[in-house]
Short mmCIF file of C-alpha atoms and ligand atoms in Angstrom, two decimals:
data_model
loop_
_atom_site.label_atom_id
_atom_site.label_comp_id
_atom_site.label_asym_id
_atom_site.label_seq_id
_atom_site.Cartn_x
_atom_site.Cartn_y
_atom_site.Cartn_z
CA UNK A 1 48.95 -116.23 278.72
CA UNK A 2 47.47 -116.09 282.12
CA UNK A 3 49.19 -113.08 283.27
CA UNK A 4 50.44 -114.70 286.49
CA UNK A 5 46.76 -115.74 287.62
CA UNK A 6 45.82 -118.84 287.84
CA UNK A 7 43.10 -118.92 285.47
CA UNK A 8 41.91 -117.02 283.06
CA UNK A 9 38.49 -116.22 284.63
CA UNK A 10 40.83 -114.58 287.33
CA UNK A 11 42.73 -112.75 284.96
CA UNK A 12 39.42 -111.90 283.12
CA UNK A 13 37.74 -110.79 286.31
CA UNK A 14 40.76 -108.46 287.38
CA UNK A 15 41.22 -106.56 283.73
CA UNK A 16 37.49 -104.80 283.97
CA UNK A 17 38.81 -101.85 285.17
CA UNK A 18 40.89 -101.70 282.25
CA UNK A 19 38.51 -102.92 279.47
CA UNK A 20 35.73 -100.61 280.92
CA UNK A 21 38.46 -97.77 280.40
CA UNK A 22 39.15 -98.69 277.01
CA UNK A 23 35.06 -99.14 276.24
CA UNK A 24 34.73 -95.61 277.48
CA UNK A 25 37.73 -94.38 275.85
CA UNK A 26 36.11 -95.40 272.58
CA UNK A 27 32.80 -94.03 273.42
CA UNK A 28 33.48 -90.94 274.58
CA UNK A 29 34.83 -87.69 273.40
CA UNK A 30 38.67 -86.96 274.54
CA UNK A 31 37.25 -84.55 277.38
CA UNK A 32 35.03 -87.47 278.65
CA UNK A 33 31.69 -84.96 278.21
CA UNK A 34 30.43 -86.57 275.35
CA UNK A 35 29.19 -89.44 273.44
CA UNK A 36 30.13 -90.78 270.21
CA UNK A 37 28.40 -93.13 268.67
CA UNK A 38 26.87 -94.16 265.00
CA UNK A 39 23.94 -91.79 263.99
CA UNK A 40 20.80 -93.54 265.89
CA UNK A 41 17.90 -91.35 265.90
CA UNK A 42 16.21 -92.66 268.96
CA UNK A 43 13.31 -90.04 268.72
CA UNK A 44 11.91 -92.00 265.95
CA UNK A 45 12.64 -95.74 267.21
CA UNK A 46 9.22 -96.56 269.14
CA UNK A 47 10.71 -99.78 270.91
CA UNK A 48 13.46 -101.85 270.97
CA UNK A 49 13.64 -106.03 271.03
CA UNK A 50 16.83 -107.26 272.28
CA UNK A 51 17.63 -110.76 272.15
CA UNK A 52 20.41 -112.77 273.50
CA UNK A 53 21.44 -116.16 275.63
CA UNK A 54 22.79 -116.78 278.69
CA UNK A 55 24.89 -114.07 280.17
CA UNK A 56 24.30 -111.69 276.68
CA UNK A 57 20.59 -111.90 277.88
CA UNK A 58 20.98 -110.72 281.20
CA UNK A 59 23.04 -107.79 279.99
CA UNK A 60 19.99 -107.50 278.10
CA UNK A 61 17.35 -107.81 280.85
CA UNK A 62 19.91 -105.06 282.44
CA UNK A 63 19.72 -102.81 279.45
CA UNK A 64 15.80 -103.41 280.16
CA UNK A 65 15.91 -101.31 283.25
CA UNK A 66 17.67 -98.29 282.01
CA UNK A 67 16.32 -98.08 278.63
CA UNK A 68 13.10 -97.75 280.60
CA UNK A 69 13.66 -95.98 283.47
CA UNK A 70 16.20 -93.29 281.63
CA UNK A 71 14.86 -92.95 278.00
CA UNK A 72 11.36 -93.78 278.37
CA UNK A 73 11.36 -95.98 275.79
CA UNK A 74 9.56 -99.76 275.68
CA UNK A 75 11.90 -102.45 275.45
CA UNK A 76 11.15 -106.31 274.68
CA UNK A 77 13.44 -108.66 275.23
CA UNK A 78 13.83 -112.57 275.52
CA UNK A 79 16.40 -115.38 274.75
CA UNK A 80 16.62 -115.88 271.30
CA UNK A 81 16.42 -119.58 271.72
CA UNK A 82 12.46 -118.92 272.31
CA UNK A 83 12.23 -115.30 270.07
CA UNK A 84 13.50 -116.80 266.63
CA UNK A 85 10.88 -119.56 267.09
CA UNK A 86 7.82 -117.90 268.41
CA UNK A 87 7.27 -115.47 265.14
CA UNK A 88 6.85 -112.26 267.50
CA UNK A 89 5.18 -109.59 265.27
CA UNK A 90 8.48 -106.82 264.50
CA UNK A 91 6.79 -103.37 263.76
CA UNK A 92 9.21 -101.22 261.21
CA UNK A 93 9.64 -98.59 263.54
CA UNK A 94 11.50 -100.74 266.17
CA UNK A 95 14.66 -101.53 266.20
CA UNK A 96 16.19 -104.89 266.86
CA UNK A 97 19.62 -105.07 269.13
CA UNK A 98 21.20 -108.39 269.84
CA UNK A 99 24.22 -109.21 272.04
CA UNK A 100 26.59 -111.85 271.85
CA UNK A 101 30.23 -111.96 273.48
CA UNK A 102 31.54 -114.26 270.67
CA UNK A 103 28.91 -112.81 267.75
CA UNK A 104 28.63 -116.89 266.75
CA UNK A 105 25.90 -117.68 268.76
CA UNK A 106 23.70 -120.19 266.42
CA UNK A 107 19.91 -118.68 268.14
CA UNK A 108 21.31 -115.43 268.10
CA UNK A 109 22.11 -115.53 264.62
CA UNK A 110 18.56 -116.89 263.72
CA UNK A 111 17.18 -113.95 265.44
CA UNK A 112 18.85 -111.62 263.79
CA UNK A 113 18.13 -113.02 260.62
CA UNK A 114 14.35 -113.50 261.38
CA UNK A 115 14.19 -109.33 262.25
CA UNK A 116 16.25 -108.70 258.61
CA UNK A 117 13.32 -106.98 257.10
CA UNK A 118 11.00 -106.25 259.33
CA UNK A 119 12.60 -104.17 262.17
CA UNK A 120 13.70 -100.58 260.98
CA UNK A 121 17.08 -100.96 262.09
CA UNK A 122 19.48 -104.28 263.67
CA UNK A 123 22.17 -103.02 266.07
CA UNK A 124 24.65 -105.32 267.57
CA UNK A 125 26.71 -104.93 270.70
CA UNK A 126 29.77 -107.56 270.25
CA UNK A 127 32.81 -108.35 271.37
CA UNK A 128 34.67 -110.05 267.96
CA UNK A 129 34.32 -107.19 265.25
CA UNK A 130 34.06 -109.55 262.50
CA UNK A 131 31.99 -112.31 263.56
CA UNK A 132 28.51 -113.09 261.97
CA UNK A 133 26.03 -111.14 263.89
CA UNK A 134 28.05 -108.06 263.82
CA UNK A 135 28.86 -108.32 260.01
CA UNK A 136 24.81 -109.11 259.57
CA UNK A 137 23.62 -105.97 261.81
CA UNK A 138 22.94 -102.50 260.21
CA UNK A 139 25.45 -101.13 262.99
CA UNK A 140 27.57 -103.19 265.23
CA UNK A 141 29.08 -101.71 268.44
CA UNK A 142 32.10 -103.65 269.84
CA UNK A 143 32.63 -103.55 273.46
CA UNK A 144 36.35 -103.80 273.35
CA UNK A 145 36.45 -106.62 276.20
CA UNK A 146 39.59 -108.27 274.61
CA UNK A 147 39.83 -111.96 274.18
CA UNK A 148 37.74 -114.03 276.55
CA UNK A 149 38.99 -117.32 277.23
CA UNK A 150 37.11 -118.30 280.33
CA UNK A 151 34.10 -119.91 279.58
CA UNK A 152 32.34 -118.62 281.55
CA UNK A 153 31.78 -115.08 280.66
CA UNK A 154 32.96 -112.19 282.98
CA UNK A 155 34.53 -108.88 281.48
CA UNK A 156 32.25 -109.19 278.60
CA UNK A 157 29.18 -108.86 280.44
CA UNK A 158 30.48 -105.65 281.81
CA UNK A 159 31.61 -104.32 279.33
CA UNK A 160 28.19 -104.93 277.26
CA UNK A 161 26.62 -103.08 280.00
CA UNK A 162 28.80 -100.01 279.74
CA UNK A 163 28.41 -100.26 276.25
CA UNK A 164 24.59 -100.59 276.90
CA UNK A 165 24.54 -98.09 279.34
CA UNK A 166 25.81 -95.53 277.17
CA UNK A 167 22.69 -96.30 274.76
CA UNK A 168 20.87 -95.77 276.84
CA UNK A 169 21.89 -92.57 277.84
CA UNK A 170 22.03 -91.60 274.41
CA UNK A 171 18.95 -92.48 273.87
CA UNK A 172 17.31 -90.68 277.03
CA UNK A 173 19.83 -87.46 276.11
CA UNK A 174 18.03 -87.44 272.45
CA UNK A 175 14.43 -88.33 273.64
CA UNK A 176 14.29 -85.12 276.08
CA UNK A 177 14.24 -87.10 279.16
CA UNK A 178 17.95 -86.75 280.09
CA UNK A 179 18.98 -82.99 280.48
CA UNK A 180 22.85 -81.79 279.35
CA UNK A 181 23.00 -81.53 282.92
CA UNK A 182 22.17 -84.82 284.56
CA UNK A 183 24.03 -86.39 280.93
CA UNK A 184 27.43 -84.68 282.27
CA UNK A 185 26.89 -86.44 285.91
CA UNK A 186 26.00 -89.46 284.57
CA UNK A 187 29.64 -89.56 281.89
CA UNK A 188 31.71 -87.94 284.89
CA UNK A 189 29.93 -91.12 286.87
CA UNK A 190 30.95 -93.32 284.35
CA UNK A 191 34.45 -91.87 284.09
CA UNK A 192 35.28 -92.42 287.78
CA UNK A 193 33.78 -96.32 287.27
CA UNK A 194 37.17 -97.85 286.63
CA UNK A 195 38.63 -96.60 289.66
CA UNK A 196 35.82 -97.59 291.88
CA UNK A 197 36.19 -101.25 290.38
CA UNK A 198 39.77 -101.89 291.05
CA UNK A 199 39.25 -100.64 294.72
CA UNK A 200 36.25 -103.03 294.87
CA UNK A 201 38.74 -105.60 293.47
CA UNK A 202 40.95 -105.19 295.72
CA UNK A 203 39.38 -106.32 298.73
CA UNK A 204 38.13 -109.38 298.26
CA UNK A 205 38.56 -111.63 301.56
CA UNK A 206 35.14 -111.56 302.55
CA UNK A 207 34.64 -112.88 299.43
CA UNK A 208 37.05 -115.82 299.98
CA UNK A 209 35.74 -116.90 303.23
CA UNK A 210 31.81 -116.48 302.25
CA UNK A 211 32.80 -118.91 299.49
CA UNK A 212 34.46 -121.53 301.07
CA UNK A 213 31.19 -122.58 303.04
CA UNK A 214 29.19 -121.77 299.78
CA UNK A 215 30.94 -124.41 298.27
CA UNK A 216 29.23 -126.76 301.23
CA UNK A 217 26.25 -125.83 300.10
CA UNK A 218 23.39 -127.92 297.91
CA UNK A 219 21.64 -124.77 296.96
CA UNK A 220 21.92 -121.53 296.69
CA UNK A 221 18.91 -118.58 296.15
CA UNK A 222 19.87 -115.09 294.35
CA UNK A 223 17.89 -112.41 295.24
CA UNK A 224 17.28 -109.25 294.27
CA UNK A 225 14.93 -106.49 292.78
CA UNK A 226 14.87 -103.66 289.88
CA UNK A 227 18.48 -103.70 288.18
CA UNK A 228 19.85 -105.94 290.97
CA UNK A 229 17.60 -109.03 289.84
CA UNK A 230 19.25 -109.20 286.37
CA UNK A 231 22.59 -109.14 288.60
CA UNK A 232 21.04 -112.06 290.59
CA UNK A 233 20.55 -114.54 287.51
CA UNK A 234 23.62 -113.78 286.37
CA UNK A 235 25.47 -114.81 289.88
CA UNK A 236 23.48 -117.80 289.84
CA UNK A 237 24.24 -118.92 285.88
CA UNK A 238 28.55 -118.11 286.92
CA UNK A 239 27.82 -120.43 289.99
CA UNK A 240 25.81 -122.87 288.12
CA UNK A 241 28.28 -123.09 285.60
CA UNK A 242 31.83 -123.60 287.26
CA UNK A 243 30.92 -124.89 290.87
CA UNK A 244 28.03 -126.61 289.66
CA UNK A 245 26.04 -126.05 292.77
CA UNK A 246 22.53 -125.54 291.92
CA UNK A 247 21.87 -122.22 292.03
CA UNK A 248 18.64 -120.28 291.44
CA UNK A 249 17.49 -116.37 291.09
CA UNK A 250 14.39 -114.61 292.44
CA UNK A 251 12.87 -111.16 291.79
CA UNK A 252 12.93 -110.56 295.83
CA UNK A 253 9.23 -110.13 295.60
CA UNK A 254 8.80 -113.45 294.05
CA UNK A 255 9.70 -114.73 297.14
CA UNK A 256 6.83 -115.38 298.88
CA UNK A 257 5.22 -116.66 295.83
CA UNK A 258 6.68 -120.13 296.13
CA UNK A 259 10.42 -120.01 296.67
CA UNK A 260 10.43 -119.02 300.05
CA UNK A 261 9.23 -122.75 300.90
CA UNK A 262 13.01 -123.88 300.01
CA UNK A 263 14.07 -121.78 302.88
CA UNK A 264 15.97 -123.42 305.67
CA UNK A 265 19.57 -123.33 307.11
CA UNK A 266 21.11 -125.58 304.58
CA UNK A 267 20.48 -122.91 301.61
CA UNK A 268 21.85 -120.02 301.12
CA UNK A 269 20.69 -116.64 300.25
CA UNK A 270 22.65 -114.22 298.46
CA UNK A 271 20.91 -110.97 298.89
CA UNK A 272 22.39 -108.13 295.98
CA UNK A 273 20.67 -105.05 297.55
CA UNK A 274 22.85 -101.54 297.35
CA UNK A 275 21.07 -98.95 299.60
CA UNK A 276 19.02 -97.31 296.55
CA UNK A 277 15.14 -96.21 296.51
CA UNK A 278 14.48 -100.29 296.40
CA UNK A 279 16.69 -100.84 299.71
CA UNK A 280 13.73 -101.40 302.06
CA UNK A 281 11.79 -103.70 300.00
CA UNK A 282 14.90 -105.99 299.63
CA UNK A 283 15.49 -105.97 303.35
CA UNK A 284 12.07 -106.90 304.41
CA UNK A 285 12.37 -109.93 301.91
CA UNK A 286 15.38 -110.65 303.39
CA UNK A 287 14.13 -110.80 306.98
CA UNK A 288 11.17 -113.10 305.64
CA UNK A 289 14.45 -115.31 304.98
CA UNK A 290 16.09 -114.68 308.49
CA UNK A 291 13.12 -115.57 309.97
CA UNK A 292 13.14 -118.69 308.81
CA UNK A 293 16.53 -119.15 309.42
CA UNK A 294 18.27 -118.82 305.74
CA UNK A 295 21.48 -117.22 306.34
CA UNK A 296 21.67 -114.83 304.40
CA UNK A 297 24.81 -113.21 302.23
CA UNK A 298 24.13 -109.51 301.61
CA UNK A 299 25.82 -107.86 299.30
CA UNK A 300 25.66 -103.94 299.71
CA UNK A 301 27.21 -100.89 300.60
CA UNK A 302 28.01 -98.77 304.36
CA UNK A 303 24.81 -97.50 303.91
CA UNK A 304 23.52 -100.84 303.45
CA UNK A 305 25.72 -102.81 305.72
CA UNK A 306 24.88 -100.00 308.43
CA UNK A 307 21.14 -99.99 308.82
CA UNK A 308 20.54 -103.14 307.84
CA UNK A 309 23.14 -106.17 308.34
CA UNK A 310 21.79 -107.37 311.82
CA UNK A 311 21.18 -110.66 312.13
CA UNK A 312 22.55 -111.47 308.38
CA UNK A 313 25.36 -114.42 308.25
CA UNK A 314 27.90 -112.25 306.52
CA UNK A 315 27.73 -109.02 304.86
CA UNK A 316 29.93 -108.21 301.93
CA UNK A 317 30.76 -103.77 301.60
CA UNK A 318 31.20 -102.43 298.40
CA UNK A 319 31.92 -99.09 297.35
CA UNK A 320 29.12 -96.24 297.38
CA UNK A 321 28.51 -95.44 293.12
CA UNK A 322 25.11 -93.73 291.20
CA UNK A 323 22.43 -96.18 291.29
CA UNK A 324 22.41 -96.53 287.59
CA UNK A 325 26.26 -97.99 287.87
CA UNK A 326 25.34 -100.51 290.34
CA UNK A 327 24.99 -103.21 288.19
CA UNK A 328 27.99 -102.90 286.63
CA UNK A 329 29.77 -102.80 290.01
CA UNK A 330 27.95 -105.92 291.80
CA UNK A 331 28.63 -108.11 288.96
CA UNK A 332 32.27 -107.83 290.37
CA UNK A 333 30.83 -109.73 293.85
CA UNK A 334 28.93 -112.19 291.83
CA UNK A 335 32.12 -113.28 289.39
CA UNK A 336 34.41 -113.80 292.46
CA UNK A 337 32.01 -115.67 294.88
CA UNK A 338 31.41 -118.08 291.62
CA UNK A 339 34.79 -118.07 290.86
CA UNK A 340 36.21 -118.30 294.82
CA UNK A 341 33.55 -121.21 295.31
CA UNK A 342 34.29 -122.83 292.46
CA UNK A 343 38.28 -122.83 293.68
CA UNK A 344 36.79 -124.46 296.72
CA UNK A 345 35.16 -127.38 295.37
CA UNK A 346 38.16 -127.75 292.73
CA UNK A 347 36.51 -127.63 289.42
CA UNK A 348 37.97 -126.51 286.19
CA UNK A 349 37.36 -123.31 286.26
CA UNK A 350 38.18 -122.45 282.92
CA UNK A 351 36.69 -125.58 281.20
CA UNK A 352 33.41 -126.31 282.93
CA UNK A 353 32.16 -129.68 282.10
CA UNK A 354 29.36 -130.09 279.00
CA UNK A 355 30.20 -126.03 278.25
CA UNK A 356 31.49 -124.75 275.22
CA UNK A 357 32.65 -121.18 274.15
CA UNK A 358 31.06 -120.53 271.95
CA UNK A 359 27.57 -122.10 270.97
CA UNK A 360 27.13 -122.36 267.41
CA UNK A 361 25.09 -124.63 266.81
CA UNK A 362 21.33 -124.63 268.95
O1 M6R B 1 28.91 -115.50 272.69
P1 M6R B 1 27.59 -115.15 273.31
O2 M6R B 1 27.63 -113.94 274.16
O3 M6R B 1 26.48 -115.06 272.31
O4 M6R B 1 27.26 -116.37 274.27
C1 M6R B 1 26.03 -116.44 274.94
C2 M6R B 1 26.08 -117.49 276.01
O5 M6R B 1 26.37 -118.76 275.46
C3 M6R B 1 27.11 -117.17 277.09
O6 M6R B 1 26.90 -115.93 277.66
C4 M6R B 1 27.09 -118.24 278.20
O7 M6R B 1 25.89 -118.16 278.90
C5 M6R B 1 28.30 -118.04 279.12
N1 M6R B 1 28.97 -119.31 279.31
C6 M6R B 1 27.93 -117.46 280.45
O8 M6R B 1 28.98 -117.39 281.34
#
């Protein structure tokens, strides 16, 4: 059932408010001030490998960012496609997390297995409760997304970064470098995320119209930089996948590295840049676009849009939230100009060609 949209990647795209709500309903104590989740002593966990594909692994890559930046702790991660097969050493006292939407996912599964043993403990983050991966992992943390029919995957990515996210704050909280303090801004953040979303949701028309000349184009560049890059590979594998325009993702300060030699009218440049401590970085990338006349898409907030939209083709405002909750928030932008683009060009939306599901077999 479609719920009166049109597709189910629609549907999908509008119920994260709602999944997000139930994720944190799950995860947090009835007052909203605290945590709960299985007994994980991070304190004594000296990294953690995470290992997923496609839109699982830039959840992961995501997770990357925080787990660094708010728990101090060393993360690894890769596609599991490459990590079951490259015999990385697994010391005892890591632990191993891998992410999966359906919990089938053939490399995934090998991963897992391959870490049985050697890492000290195997977490899973997983959206079907009894699948494989979760019913192989030592603890397996379901992210409460619902059924997912569209292929390609929308409220499961954010929900395995709220899921994430809350690991991660967990894990800072316990490791000394998260005070009660900043731990009660961060859930009263994540409390008010739901709301935030559906406003963002609901205003979508710039959206519409930046995708109907997307869907003109050949190609199309991602940019961005600290938790905004994951963001931008994750635009450009929804685009990839149900517009089939080819669409690639830079770190921003990649770009003069090589990339920036595809630059001309013809491609596109969606800029994912919220006015946090990385803002002016992004924007002089951006004008090294401008200048060479790529018209670029930003993506940011008033902040944003006010000191910095001049001379962009079209800006697109979202709401102002903590800069740790950006990502979750700008994959919103990145579903719907896939998704509006896609509507365009008049692909199947739900059925992409050559995609399945659910990959279980590599
Ligand atoms: O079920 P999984 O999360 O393990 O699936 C992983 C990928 O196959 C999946 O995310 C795929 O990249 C999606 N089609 C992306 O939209």
């Amino acid at each position: 059932d479609k719920g009166g949209h049109k597709h189910f990647m629609s549907k999908e795209i509008a119920e994260q408010p709602i999944v997000i709500g139930d994720a944190l309903s799950h995860y947090l104590t009835t007052d909203g001030k605290d945590i709960v989740l299985p007994e994980i002593d991070f304190t004594q966990i000296s990294r953690m490998t995470m290992v997923a594909c496609g839109t699982a692994f830039y959840a992961c890559l995501t997770a990357k960012y925080w787990f660094e930046q708010l728990a101090r702790m060393p993360v690894e991660i890769d596609v599991a496609s490459e990590f079951r097969y490259r015999e990385p050493p697994i010391e005892a006292t890591s632990a191993a997390l891998f992410v999966s939407q359906s919990g089938e996912t053939a490399d995934t599964l090998a991963a897992l297995r391959y870490c049985k043993g050697k890492a000290g403990s195997i977490l899973s983050v997983v959206n079907v409760p009894e699948s494989s991966i979760a019913r192989e992992s030592d603890i397996a943390l379901p992210i409460l997304a619902g059924t997912e029919i569209g292929v390609a995957s929308t409220k499961a990515f954010t929900c395995q970064l709220t899921v994430l996210l809350l690991l991660a704050l967990r894990a800072g909280h316990q490791r000394g470098h998260i005070s009660d303090e900043a731990l009660a801004d961060h859930l009263s953040n994540l409390r008010s995320l739901p709301g935030i979303l559906s406003h963002a949701l609901s205003q979508t028309t710039g959206i519409e119209e930046a995708s109907a000349e997307l869907a003109e184009a050949r190609d199309i560049l991602f940019l961005g930089r600290g938790v905004m890059y994951p963001l931008a590979h994750e635009g450009a594998l929804k685009l990839k996948e149900i517009s089939y325009i080819h669409a690639e993702a830079y770190a921003s300060g990649e770009l003069k590295h090589g990339p920036i030699a595809l630059i001309d009218q013809s491609v596109p440049v969606v800029v994912l840049a919220p006015c946090d401590s990385l803002f002016d970085k992004t924007v002089s990338n951006m004008q090294e676009v401008m200048a060479r006349h790529g018209r670029v898409l930003l993506i940011t907030d008033k902040k944003g849009e006010a000191t910095a939209s001049a001379g962009v083709w079209k800006s697109i405002v979202m709401p102002q939230v903590s800069d740790v909750l950006t990502p979750i928030l700008y994959a919103l932008p990145a579903q719907l100009l896939a998704y509006h683009t896609a509507i365009a060009k008049g692909t199947d939306v739900d059925q992409p060609r050559n995609l399945a599901k659910s990959v279980t077999v590599e």
